């Protein structure tokens, strides 16, 4: 089971946080601090894995963003790497060549896409087609801003 | 500001985010945020009703502010309002806000649950998914209470859309993890297992995750999933990679599902059915074969996904530990990875080999890679990989290679990262002790450890070397000589001074014949370090000095001078001052005989488990010792054992001359004195008699007799307490009640019915106590009795024998089941082991009766050694049922027992071990 997924920049700015186990805000801050410190301090061309307390940490850098996830003892590290990659592909597919700014300005979309992909710390849907499809479908359900503004307030 | 790419834009939000990004300082950011918060607050409070779009925009802004790390204390109501919007985007933002910022406000929860209920009932799959996501994200008890019965229905309903089924499966999984008691699965088991046959691979993947978790909790109920999983796996493995369309990931067929299925199979032993078993073996062989084929793509994703499946298959092979050919192939495959150019694979190969090293079929094969692993330790650039190499060396160590491995680890220690030094020190200490044939080597190794990494040598390590030296007279002279030489170094670590002080104080006489280490030289050497040491070490040295006075009367005057000096007698530290005063007086007034008795050589320590291992286990659940790999299962102190030790005493106590208070008597070095401390209370003594039986006299005095009759069923118990008035006059104002500590109150409910306030002379009254075990506990409730007899108030407090084992239900199982479960409970904290001396005659029938009375079922013919006892049972509590396995190994020759308990909860293991070990 995945315990958390964090996205942060090379400067250590947190861009997305998803928690699959209940933690207090204080504990979350501690995890975020430890992860950014540990991962950013790693020299290049090292493995993508770390041990932290009783969790396996798997991280990978894509352009200016680090994707970092905490797994349980029995979980498969390599597949976690590919889980991260699949998420990047989904973001890419949605935003079209995703960059850090897309995630900053459309953070809610990044969360929605993640929700379609992971749930309760497990993979919900591995098919790129199925996940992408449901996010797109959700978009067609959205009205444009003009439509909103032209409607009377209730 | 980039153009918003898709869907609807919330321009105001984009402007705000852009403003925040342009802030030059933290203060500017806070100012901008406060301005925005004020704006939003006024909009929410304003007279004009907000339209859905504005509400969504403001809620989204609040969410953004919260995610930046600022507190948000309003807006929840608006977010809840969005939930009932029929516009998808508004609903979606509302749910996102609720998922991220849950508030335990009960009114709000009711409203949220209401909205969720409506969406679940809407039959609109998109809305249903949003609702299920919210439940899984929040996962609170209230939500579990409201929806736990609804979700299984959605999961197995014939008309649920596939995507809804997937969400329902994982939502259920989340609720089962957080509130298992609220998610009854019995009714649904068969249909959930059947989901493994579903046509939609996404549904199968989600369902497999759910089944893994459920099967870990109740393996029997989900046994049927094994054959389905094998069939499914075999279909995937043999499929041409295009068959699965979108579930093929970079030319690898459904890697996520394959890994999940292999994980599920790791919850069970190898299938008994031969056809099924050979089908599974075929699958595993195919996966191993595929690894040898040329890659279908150069992309790293392809090789990662392929190797993920391969490593999971190897994990299953290791778990089954039954097919030697597969094990050897697995080992060879990992051997290839050890030399792979991908750092990740080298890391994972080292990790998997650690578990492989504990299999008897492959331990030897793993050992052949020792040179590669040692070179990894020396040449890997990545500290995580080096750490794994240390773990593997530790796991593959046995008598044949211990010297080489310990030497390599010591060498590595000089350059190792500070973060992992303490762990390496512990590992070296354990290996050196476990595989020491020659104890001079052991002493050298530990002194080397202190020399190289003194700061990282914890107390347990140097306590242990002293225990061993004291217990083995063949090594004492050597130890004294070696520490004496080591202390010659101009700068030596304080830990060395401690070991040196203790050992010379005990065995300095063994080397005093040599003029180069005459008593005075020894004393001067120790005392030259005195002023550099901390208070606890100085206290230890003072004790060593008084021991010197006994060993060497010729240096008595010198030492008395030192003790008499102002810096000792008037030391600001109370402990040091007191020692100086007491030792000085002792040396002045006591005759040589008395001195010799008081300061006699320390008696051997009772054989016991190494506390270093406990420390290592506590530190990290990594690197298990290859126990009993070569059948060296002798029962002696070197055997690693479990973590049920109290923390060691402060070092000042190490040489304490006065009997230590009983509280400390459980601790490490001082419990040589435990024979001197009398049992504390009579009531306590009675208590242990009730561990294995339910009826008897609990308390008796000249006035009163208290008897008990108790019965237990599952997590409930009833005790009949009989109060007998032994006098001829009445007890007045009689009352009795049960009190519990604050912790115990949350774990155990005890309800006492009221009793008559008067007990006539010679009469007996009965009181009924109803007991409910809420969760596992280790305190004992106290029965308080108060009454007036002959004008004086009598108060009696007796411990009430309600212990955790009373809630045992015996479980019969086959030998295979037993070992299967035994293996599953293999995590270090799940096992507690204790080695102890028999207090009663070691009779088989008596032991059996005690174990049955303890509450477990005795399993015959399970243990290969017929003298051993093996038992199983389930502890029932309101919150959970904890399965317990135990093994009791008597060693009549040594008059010792070794007791091992494995349960899924470490507190239960520890408590049961404590209770049972006192019975033999």
XYZ file of N, CA, C and O in Angstrom, chain A residues 1 13-15 17-22 25 28-29 42-51 53 56 60 62 72-83 85-86 89 93-95 101-102 104-109 111-112 114-130 134 136-139 141-145 148-149 151-154, chain B residues 1-2 4-11 13-14 17-18 21 29 49-53 55-56 60 63-64 66-67 69 85 87-90 92-93 96 126 132-133 136-137 166-167 170-171 173-174 177-178 200 202 205-206 209 246-247 249-250 255-256 259-260 263 266 300-301 304-305 307-309 311-312 343-345 347-348 351 381-385 388 620:
700
model
N 0.834 -1.200 0.000
C 0.000 0.000 0.000
C 0.867 1.248 0.000
O 1.881 1.313 0.686
N 9.978 23.199 -2.929
C 8.595 23.709 -2.816
C 7.617 22.583 -3.104
O 7.688 21.936 -4.156
N 6.700 22.381 -2.178
C 5.744 21.295 -2.333
C 4.695 21.683 -3.370
O 4.112 22.764 -3.307
N 4.448 20.809 -4.336
C 3.465 21.123 -5.379
C 2.219 20.269 -5.259
O 1.154 20.640 -5.749
N 0.398 17.043 -2.566
C 0.560 16.089 -1.474
C -0.673 15.212 -1.399
O -1.802 15.691 -1.405
N -0.452 13.931 -1.380
C -1.590 13.025 -1.263
C -1.255 12.016 -0.171
O -0.204 11.375 -0.200
N -2.158 11.897 0.799
C -1.909 11.012 1.944
C -2.938 9.901 1.947
O -4.119 10.157 1.827
N -2.481 8.689 2.125
C -3.419 7.561 2.138
C -3.571 6.960 3.529
O -4.288 5.994 3.718
N -2.838 7.502 4.503
C -3.041 7.068 5.882
C -3.318 8.319 6.701
O -2.828 9.388 6.365
N -4.125 8.191 7.733
C -4.437 9.379 8.527
C -3.218 9.849 9.328
O -2.649 9.094 10.099
N -1.519 17.105 10.959
C -0.820 18.095 10.125
C 0.654 18.165 10.506
O 1.524 18.348 9.659
N 2.509 15.280 9.034
C 2.668 15.483 7.591
C 3.834 16.430 7.330
O 4.668 16.171 6.457
N 3.888 17.520 8.093
C 4.969 18.489 7.878
C 6.321 17.814 8.075
O 7.269 18.087 7.344
N 20.326 13.710 -2.506
C 20.891 12.536 -3.165
C 21.740 12.957 -4.359
O 21.298 13.757 -5.181
N 22.938 12.404 -4.444
C 23.761 12.727 -5.612
C 23.160 12.106 -6.875
O 22.353 11.179 -6.778
N 23.544 12.596 -8.056
C 22.989 12.035 -9.288
C 23.461 10.597 -9.495
O 24.462 10.175 -8.934
N 22.736 9.891 -10.332
C 23.052 8.508 -10.697
C 23.130 7.571 -9.491
O 23.948 6.685 -9.431
N 22.299 7.810 -8.514
C 22.159 6.826 -7.439
C 20.858 6.077 -7.686
O 20.119 6.409 -8.612
N 20.583 5.079 -6.840
C 19.345 4.335 -7.034
C 18.160 5.232 -6.694
O 18.323 6.293 -6.113
N 16.977 4.779 -7.068
C 15.777 5.571 -6.799
C 15.137 5.189 -5.470
O 13.996 5.556 -5.214
N 15.861 4.435 -4.654
C 15.238 3.894 -3.442
C 15.971 4.336 -2.183
O 17.186 4.492 -2.177
N 15.179 4.489 -1.128
C 15.735 4.832 0.178
C 14.949 4.084 1.229
O 13.812 3.694 1.006
N 15.564 3.918 2.383
C 14.822 3.359 3.509
C 14.580 4.494 4.490
O 15.502 5.239 4.822
N 12.541 5.148 8.171
C 11.776 4.432 9.201
C 11.427 3.055 8.664
O 12.283 2.388 8.126
N 9.574 2.124 2.579
C 10.465 2.194 1.430
C 10.122 3.478 0.683
O 8.966 3.699 0.347
N 11.557 9.785 -8.087
C 12.128 9.980 -9.411
C 11.957 11.432 -9.815
O 10.950 12.052 -9.478
N 11.461 14.267 -12.644
C 11.050 14.576 -14.009
C 11.222 16.075 -14.195
O 10.557 16.855 -13.503
N 4.991 0.363 1.704
C 5.173 -0.583 2.790
C 6.245 -1.602 2.446
O 6.582 -1.823 1.286
N 6.708 -2.248 3.497
C 7.742 -3.287 3.419
C 7.584 -4.251 2.234
O 8.527 -4.550 1.527
N 6.360 -4.725 2.030
C 6.153 -5.789 1.042
C 5.931 -5.258 -0.371
O 5.782 -6.030 -1.309
N 5.844 -3.957 -0.537
C 5.480 -3.429 -1.850
C 6.649 -3.495 -2.823
O 7.809 -3.552 -2.430
N 6.293 -3.453 -4.078
C 7.253 -3.623 -5.161
C 7.798 -2.266 -5.605
O 7.082 -1.446 -6.163
N 9.094 -2.048 -5.393
C 9.685 -0.742 -5.680
C 9.657 -0.391 -7.165
O 9.363 0.745 -7.539
N 10.013 -1.374 -7.992
C 10.087 -1.074 -9.426
C 8.727 -0.672 -9.971
O 8.610 0.243 -10.784
N 7.709 -1.367 -9.483
C 6.383 -1.044 -9.968
C 5.947 0.337 -9.469
O 5.203 1.039 -10.147
N 6.442 0.716 -8.301
C 6.130 2.054 -7.789
C 6.759 3.107 -8.697
O 6.162 4.159 -8.957
N 7.949 2.816 -9.199
C 8.577 3.739 -10.151
C 7.695 3.902 -11.388
O 7.528 5.003 -11.909
N 7.160 2.765 -11.843
C 6.314 2.831 -13.030
C 4.958 3.453 -12.716
O 4.335 4.045 -13.578
N 4.527 3.328 -11.462
C 3.301 4.012 -11.053
C 3.510 5.520 -11.200
O 2.669 6.236 -11.756
N 5.655 6.910 -13.158
C 5.768 7.215 -14.584
C 4.390 7.277 -15.232
O 4.110 8.168 -16.040
N 3.531 6.339 -14.867
C 2.195 6.343 -15.454
C 1.447 7.629 -15.079
O 0.751 8.218 -15.892
N 2.658 10.295 -17.270
C 2.068 10.154 -18.603
C 0.635 10.679 -18.643
O 0.222 11.313 -19.612
N -0.674 13.613 -20.905
C -1.741 13.426 -21.869
C -2.803 14.521 -21.685
O -3.326 15.057 -22.645
N -3.065 14.845 -20.432
C -4.121 15.819 -20.168
C -3.668 17.233 -20.512
O -4.367 17.988 -21.181
N -2.489 17.609 -20.024
C -2.040 18.985 -20.210
C -1.312 19.171 -21.544
O -1.137 20.280 -21.996
N 4.505 24.491 -14.100
C 3.502 25.558 -14.028
C 2.076 25.023 -14.201
O 1.142 25.505 -13.560
N 1.916 24.028 -15.069
C 0.581 23.453 -15.248
C 0.045 22.941 -13.919
O -1.127 23.099 -13.595
N 1.016 23.886 -10.945
C 0.781 24.975 -10.001
C -0.567 25.638 -10.269
O -1.376 25.840 -9.360
N -0.818 25.940 -11.549
C -2.029 26.698 -11.851
C -3.273 25.844 -11.937
O -4.380 26.344 -11.827
N -3.093 24.569 -12.154
C -4.266 23.687 -12.247
C -4.143 22.587 -11.216
O -4.337 21.413 -11.500
N -3.783 22.991 -10.002
C -3.519 21.965 -8.996
C -4.716 21.049 -8.802
O -4.578 19.850 -8.577
N -5.923 21.614 -8.908
C -7.099 20.772 -8.652
C -7.204 19.664 -9.693
O -7.582 18.546 -9.394
N -6.788 19.980 -10.935
C -6.836 18.963 -11.980
C -5.825 17.846 -11.681
O -6.103 16.661 -11.888
N -4.928 16.840 -8.846
C -5.544 15.982 -7.821
C -6.619 15.081 -8.433
O -6.735 13.913 -8.088
N -7.425 15.651 -9.336
C -8.493 14.839 -9.926
C -7.913 13.671 -10.709
O -8.396 12.543 -10.625
N -5.061 12.264 -10.278
C -4.494 11.294 -9.332
C -5.599 10.432 -8.722
O -5.449 9.220 -8.548
N -6.723 11.063 -8.419
C -7.842 10.318 -7.828
C -8.369 9.251 -8.779
O -8.837 8.204 -8.344
N -8.302 9.528 -10.068
C -8.763 8.524 -11.036
C -7.795 7.347 -11.117
O -8.123 6.291 -11.621
N -6.590 7.576 -10.650
C -5.515 6.608 -10.870
C -5.241 5.786 -9.604
O -5.053 4.571 -9.659
N -5.220 6.459 -8.473
C -4.955 5.785 -7.212
C -6.137 5.976 -6.276
O -6.796 7.005 -6.314
N -6.363 4.993 -5.421
C -7.412 5.138 -4.412
C -7.043 4.299 -3.198
O -6.618 3.151 -3.342
N -7.186 4.886 -2.040
C -6.894 4.147 -0.811
C -5.477 3.594 -0.784
O -5.190 2.606 -0.122
N -4.573 4.211 -1.536
C -3.186 3.746 -1.526
C -2.928 2.573 -2.452
O -1.899 1.929 -2.363
N -3.890 2.262 -3.325
C -3.681 1.178 -4.287
C -3.983 1.709 -5.677
O -4.669 2.716 -5.834
N -3.489 0.969 -6.670
C -3.778 1.336 -8.053
C -5.256 1.082 -8.336
O -5.768 -0.002 -8.068
N -5.942 2.099 -8.846
C -7.360 1.950 -9.148
C -7.519 1.508 -10.594
O -8.310 0.631 -10.920
N -6.787 2.135 -11.469
C -6.939 1.835 -12.892
C -5.596 2.026 -13.555
O -4.998 3.091 -13.451
N -5.082 0.972 -14.186
C -3.754 1.100 -14.789
C -3.840 1.470 -16.258
O -2.849 1.864 -16.850
N -5.006 1.329 -16.832
C -5.126 1.622 -18.255
C -5.119 3.127 -18.477
O -5.928 3.854 -17.937
N -4.191 3.571 -19.314
C -4.079 4.991 -19.624
C -5.353 5.461 -20.311
O -5.842 6.558 -20.077
N -5.877 4.573 -21.130
C -7.074 4.915 -21.886
C -8.241 5.163 -20.935
O -8.928 6.175 -21.011
N -8.429 4.255 -19.977
C -9.577 4.363 -19.079
C -9.460 5.598 -18.192
O -10.414 6.347 -18.018
N -11.883 9.036 -18.369
C -12.858 9.536 -17.404
C -12.571 10.981 -17.026
O -13.478 11.724 -16.693
N -11.330 13.212 -19.144
C -11.835 13.982 -20.286
C -13.358 14.081 -20.229
O -13.942 15.141 -20.447
N -13.949 12.954 -19.915
C -15.405 12.910 -19.856
C -15.909 13.921 -18.820
O -16.876 14.628 -19.040
N -15.178 13.996 -17.718
C -15.552 14.947 -16.686
C -15.473 16.365 -17.236
O -16.310 17.217 -16.922
N -14.462 16.615 -18.055
C -14.318 17.950 -18.617
C -15.506 18.327 -19.495
O -15.952 19.470 -19.485
N -18.361 17.531 -19.061
C -19.495 17.840 -18.193
C -19.429 19.271 -17.682
O -20.360 19.786 -17.095
N -18.264 19.886 -17.854
C -18.102 21.228 -17.313
C -18.688 22.269 -18.259
O -18.552 22.171 -19.465
N -19.235 23.253 -17.684
C -19.723 24.349 -18.497
C -18.606 25.368 -18.640
O -17.696 25.427 -17.840
N -18.681 26.179 -19.671
C -17.675 27.231 -19.814
C -18.020 28.359 -18.859
O -19.127 28.458 -18.336
N -17.041 29.219 -18.688
C -17.245 30.337 -17.772
C -18.390 31.221 -18.260
O -19.214 31.681 -17.481
N -21.660 29.992 -17.245
C -21.897 30.279 -15.831
C -22.389 31.688 -15.637
O -23.368 31.961 -14.951
N -21.635 32.616 -16.255
C -21.890 34.021 -15.984
C -23.243 34.444 -16.555
O -23.869 35.348 -16.049
N -25.847 32.696 -16.590
C -26.973 32.168 -15.813
C -27.212 33.039 -14.590
O -26.269 33.543 -13.980
N -28.447 33.204 -14.230
C -28.718 33.998 -13.038
C -28.215 33.270 -11.781
O -28.207 32.047 -11.743
N -27.786 34.029 -10.826
C -27.347 33.449 -9.561
C -28.547 32.870 -8.825
O -29.658 33.364 -8.988
N -28.291 31.823 -8.040
C -29.412 31.310 -7.279
C -29.207 31.533 -5.808
O -28.171 31.945 -5.364
N 1.703 34.255 -16.732
C 0.631 33.303 -16.417
C 0.259 32.522 -17.676
O -0.110 33.116 -18.676
N 0.384 31.230 -17.635
C 0.056 30.445 -18.828
C -1.442 30.398 -19.047
O -2.216 30.505 -18.093
N -4.852 28.804 -19.372
C -5.369 27.572 -18.784
C -5.746 26.672 -19.931
O -6.420 27.065 -20.870
N -5.253 25.436 -19.860
C -5.289 24.647 -21.072
C -6.649 24.034 -21.367
O -7.038 23.937 -22.507
N -7.326 23.585 -20.370
C -8.510 22.795 -20.664
C -9.659 23.154 -19.742
O -9.483 23.778 -18.710
N -10.810 22.648 -20.129
C -11.974 22.777 -19.277
C -12.289 24.228 -19.036
O -11.953 25.104 -19.835
N -12.920 24.483 -17.927
C -13.269 25.870 -17.642
C -12.113 26.507 -16.907
O -11.456 25.889 -16.087
N -11.875 27.741 -17.165
C -10.862 28.428 -16.389
C -11.521 29.136 -15.236
O -12.682 29.550 -15.334
N -10.806 29.230 -14.133
C -11.287 30.114 -13.070
C -10.293 31.258 -13.056
O -9.240 31.158 -12.444
N -10.631 32.307 -13.790
C -9.657 33.365 -14.001
C -9.191 33.978 -12.694
O -8.014 34.200 -12.482
N -8.932 32.686 -9.851
C -7.997 31.787 -9.167
C -6.602 31.888 -9.785
O -5.596 32.011 -9.074
N -6.576 31.909 -11.127
C -5.282 31.996 -11.807
C -4.581 33.304 -11.455
O -3.369 33.328 -11.210
N -3.190 32.972 -7.898
C -1.993 32.121 -7.829
C -0.794 32.872 -8.385
O 0.307 32.852 -7.820
N -1.046 33.577 -9.472
C 0.031 34.323 -10.090
C 0.527 35.439 -9.160
O 1.725 35.675 -9.031
N 2.731 33.942 -6.576
C 4.045 33.591 -7.114
C 4.928 34.817 -7.293
O 6.149 34.714 -7.244
N 3.627 37.565 0.857
C 2.717 36.460 0.575
C 1.608 36.404 1.624
O 0.421 36.312 1.305
N -26.597 36.370 -2.485
C -26.313 34.933 -2.585
C -25.305 34.715 -3.695
O -25.379 35.343 -4.747
N -24.329 33.850 -3.442
C -23.301 33.596 -4.442
C -23.792 32.556 -5.433
O -24.476 31.604 -5.051
N -23.406 32.710 -6.698
C -23.749 31.649 -7.642
C -22.743 30.506 -7.484
O -21.708 30.642 -6.814
N -23.075 29.377 -8.083
C -22.245 28.179 -7.934
C -20.819 28.418 -8.390
O -19.863 27.995 -7.737
N -20.658 29.124 -9.485
C -19.324 29.347 -10.010
C -18.461 30.109 -9.008
O -17.323 29.721 -8.718
N -18.882 30.411 -5.827
C -18.659 29.600 -4.643
C -17.515 28.619 -4.902
O -16.600 28.461 -4.103
N -17.559 27.996 -6.062
C -16.524 27.040 -6.437
C -15.167 27.726 -6.469
O -14.164 27.216 -5.952
N -12.073 26.935 -4.003
C -10.825 26.486 -4.609
C -9.650 27.350 -4.138
O -8.558 26.849 -3.878
N -8.721 26.303 -0.714
C -7.971 25.052 -0.786
C -6.513 25.326 -1.142
O -5.589 24.778 -0.526
N -6.335 26.225 -2.095
C -4.971 26.573 -2.505
C -4.202 27.168 -1.325
O -3.048 26.812 -1.070
N -4.762 26.692 1.807
C -4.477 25.640 2.779
C -3.278 24.797 2.334
O -2.396 24.482 3.121
N -3.248 24.481 1.067
C -2.156 23.634 0.573
C -0.817 24.360 0.602
O 0.238 23.739 0.619
N 0.063 25.834 3.100
C 0.520 25.643 4.474
C -0.100 26.613 5.460
O 0.393 26.771 6.572
N -24.603 20.349 -5.465
C -24.806 20.955 -6.779
C -24.969 19.850 -7.802
O -24.416 18.764 -7.650
N -24.009 20.362 -10.848
C -22.957 20.583 -11.844
C -21.705 19.831 -11.405
O -21.229 19.974 -10.284
N -21.198 19.067 -12.326
C -20.091 18.186 -11.989
C -18.900 18.925 -11.395
O -18.368 18.529 -10.361
N -18.463 20.017 -12.045
C -17.253 20.701 -11.568
C -17.420 21.224 -10.161
O -16.484 21.206 -9.365
N -18.605 21.714 -9.838
C -18.831 22.258 -8.504
C -18.774 21.143 -7.467
O -18.139 21.250 -6.418
N -17.267 18.376 -7.783
C -15.919 17.834 -7.738
C -15.016 18.671 -6.826
O -14.285 18.139 -5.985
N -15.117 19.998 -6.949
C -14.314 20.878 -6.100
C -14.758 20.729 -4.655
O -13.950 20.688 -3.724
N -13.271 17.635 -3.321
C -11.824 17.765 -3.137
C -11.522 18.514 -1.839
O -10.669 18.122 -1.051
N -20.416 8.686 -12.578
C -19.438 9.723 -12.268
C -19.660 10.255 -10.860
O -18.713 10.445 -10.095
N -17.562 7.749 -3.648
C -16.715 6.668 -3.143
C -15.300 7.184 -2.856
O -14.668 6.815 -1.863
N -14.814 8.050 -3.732
C -13.495 8.629 -3.510
C -13.448 9.410 -2.209
O -12.481 9.338 -1.457
N -13.249 7.073 0.673
C -11.919 6.467 0.785
C -10.885 7.494 1.236
O -9.975 7.174 1.990
N -11.031 8.721 0.796
C -10.052 9.737 1.182
C -10.169 10.109 2.654
O -9.183 10.261 3.340
N -14.654 -0.844 -9.356
C -13.250 -0.645 -8.987
C -13.152 0.276 -7.774
O -12.459 -0.015 -6.805
N -13.876 1.399 -7.851
C -13.831 2.338 -6.732
C -14.389 1.706 -5.472
O -13.853 1.882 -4.374
N -11.826 -0.614 -3.714
C -10.750 0.048 -2.976
C -11.285 0.875 -1.814
O -10.625 1.043 -0.792
N -12.512 1.383 -1.972
C -13.132 2.122 -0.877
C -13.343 1.171 0.307
O -13.042 1.491 1.463
N -11.686 -1.500 0.864
C -10.359 -1.832 1.379
C -9.916 -0.791 2.404
O -9.438 -1.107 3.488
N -10.123 0.477 2.057
C -9.717 1.552 2.969
C -10.490 1.456 4.290
O -9.916 1.556 5.371
N -9.325 -1.269 6.447
C -8.070 -0.987 7.137
C -8.300 -0.101 8.347
O -7.667 -0.287 9.381
N -9.190 0.881 8.208
C -9.342 1.818 9.318
C -10.325 1.317 10.372
O -10.100 1.503 11.550
N -13.212 -7.577 -16.828
C -12.537 -6.279 -16.901
C -11.281 -6.324 -16.027
O -11.364 -6.504 -14.818
N -9.321 -4.069 -15.029
C -9.285 -3.016 -14.009
C -10.030 -3.473 -12.757
O -9.578 -3.253 -11.628
N -7.921 -6.051 -10.949
C -6.788 -5.450 -10.230
C -7.243 -4.871 -8.894
O -6.639 -5.132 -7.848
N -8.319 -4.082 -8.941
C -8.797 -3.464 -7.704
C -9.254 -4.542 -6.724
O -8.943 -4.489 -5.525
N -6.413 -6.284 -4.871
C -5.907 -5.508 -3.730
C -6.765 -5.754 -2.493
O -6.259 -5.968 -1.392
N -4.957 -2.295 -23.586
C -4.466 -1.165 -22.817
C -3.852 -1.579 -21.480
O -3.279 -0.767 -20.792
N -4.002 -2.830 -21.098
C -3.401 -3.259 -19.844
C -1.985 -3.786 -20.057
O -1.345 -4.260 -19.133
N 1.710 -2.826 -20.573
C 2.479 -1.625 -20.265
C 3.872 -1.802 -20.852
O 4.614 -2.670 -20.401
N 4.190 -1.039 -21.839
C 5.492 -1.147 -22.504
C 5.840 -2.610 -22.795
O 6.864 -3.115 -22.335
N 1.351 -5.719 -15.811
C 2.312 -5.903 -14.708
C 1.690 -5.666 -13.325
O 2.005 -6.378 -12.379
N 0.794 -4.677 -13.227
C 0.226 -4.390 -11.903
C -0.591 -5.569 -11.403
O -0.465 -6.002 -10.267
N 1.653 -8.576 -10.465
C 2.310 -8.414 -9.167
C 1.307 -8.612 -8.034
O 1.587 -9.263 -7.032
N 0.101 -8.081 -8.205
C -0.919 -8.246 -7.169
C -1.263 -9.727 -6.981
O -1.406 -10.196 -5.854
N 1.376 -11.388 -5.134
C 1.296 -11.001 -3.721
C 0.223 -11.803 -2.993
O 0.418 -12.269 -1.868
N 1.220 -15.086 -2.009
C 2.147 -15.103 -0.878
C 1.429 -15.121 0.475
O 2.056 -15.173 1.527
N 13.375 2.121 -20.383
C 13.562 1.639 -19.020
C 12.231 1.162 -18.433
O 12.185 0.267 -17.605
N 11.129 1.741 -18.912
C 9.811 1.326 -18.418
C 9.579 -0.163 -18.693
O 9.019 -0.868 -17.875
N 11.808 -2.171 -16.302
C 11.306 -2.039 -14.930
C 10.073 -2.894 -14.699
O 9.971 -3.610 -13.694
N 9.115 -2.800 -15.617
C 7.866 -3.535 -15.425
C 8.144 -5.036 -15.458
O 7.610 -5.797 -14.649
N 10.967 -6.594 -14.764
C 11.692 -7.023 -13.569
C 10.845 -6.916 -12.307
O 11.062 -7.652 -11.347
N 9.877 -5.998 -12.306
C 8.977 -5.916 -11.154
C 8.249 -7.244 -10.995
O 8.156 -7.801 -9.896
N 7.732 -7.770 -12.120
C 7.021 -9.047 -12.079
C 7.996 -10.165 -11.688
O 7.696 -11.013 -10.846
N 10.768 -10.009 -9.917
C 11.158 -9.968 -8.501
C 10.007 -10.404 -7.598
O 10.223 -11.027 -6.555
N 8.780 -10.091 -8.014
C 7.647 -10.529 -7.209
C 7.509 -12.050 -7.299
O 7.180 -12.712 -6.307
N 21.753 0.620 -11.101
C 21.897 0.643 -9.642
C 20.643 0.097 -8.959
O 20.724 -0.617 -7.971
N 19.476 0.441 -9.519
C 18.235 -0.016 -8.898
C 18.190 -1.531 -8.773
O 17.755 -2.067 -7.763
N 18.637 -2.202 -9.820
C 18.561 -3.666 -9.787
C 19.565 -4.242 -8.797
O 19.276 -5.233 -8.129
N 20.465 -2.834 -6.087
C 19.830 -2.588 -4.787
C 18.784 -3.666 -4.490
O 18.778 -4.280 -3.424
N 17.909 -3.919 -5.457
C 16.823 -4.870 -5.223
C 17.340 -6.301 -5.102
O 16.796 -7.100 -4.342
N 18.499 -6.766 -1.691
C 17.359 -6.841 -0.781
C 16.700 -8.225 -0.832
O 16.428 -8.833 0.208
N 28.670 3.644 -5.074
C 28.644 5.079 -4.777
C 27.449 5.449 -3.901
O 27.449 6.462 -3.229
N 26.423 4.612 -3.963
C 25.150 4.975 -3.356
C 25.039 4.355 -1.956
O 25.126 3.145 -1.796
N 24.826 5.214 -0.979
C 24.781 4.710 0.396
C 23.627 3.738 0.615
O 23.739 2.790 1.382
N 22.492 3.931 -0.067
C 21.384 2.975 0.124
C 21.804 1.584 -0.307
O 21.412 0.594 0.307
N 22.572 1.512 -1.378
C 23.006 0.194 -1.853
C 23.999 -0.415 -0.859
O 23.926 -1.596 -0.539
N 22.203 -1.940 1.980
C 21.631 -3.245 1.647
C 22.710 -4.322 1.655
O 22.471 -5.461 2.029
N 15.200 -1.169 13.649
C 14.678 -1.304 12.300
C 14.324 -2.733 12.063
O 15.023 -3.632 12.491
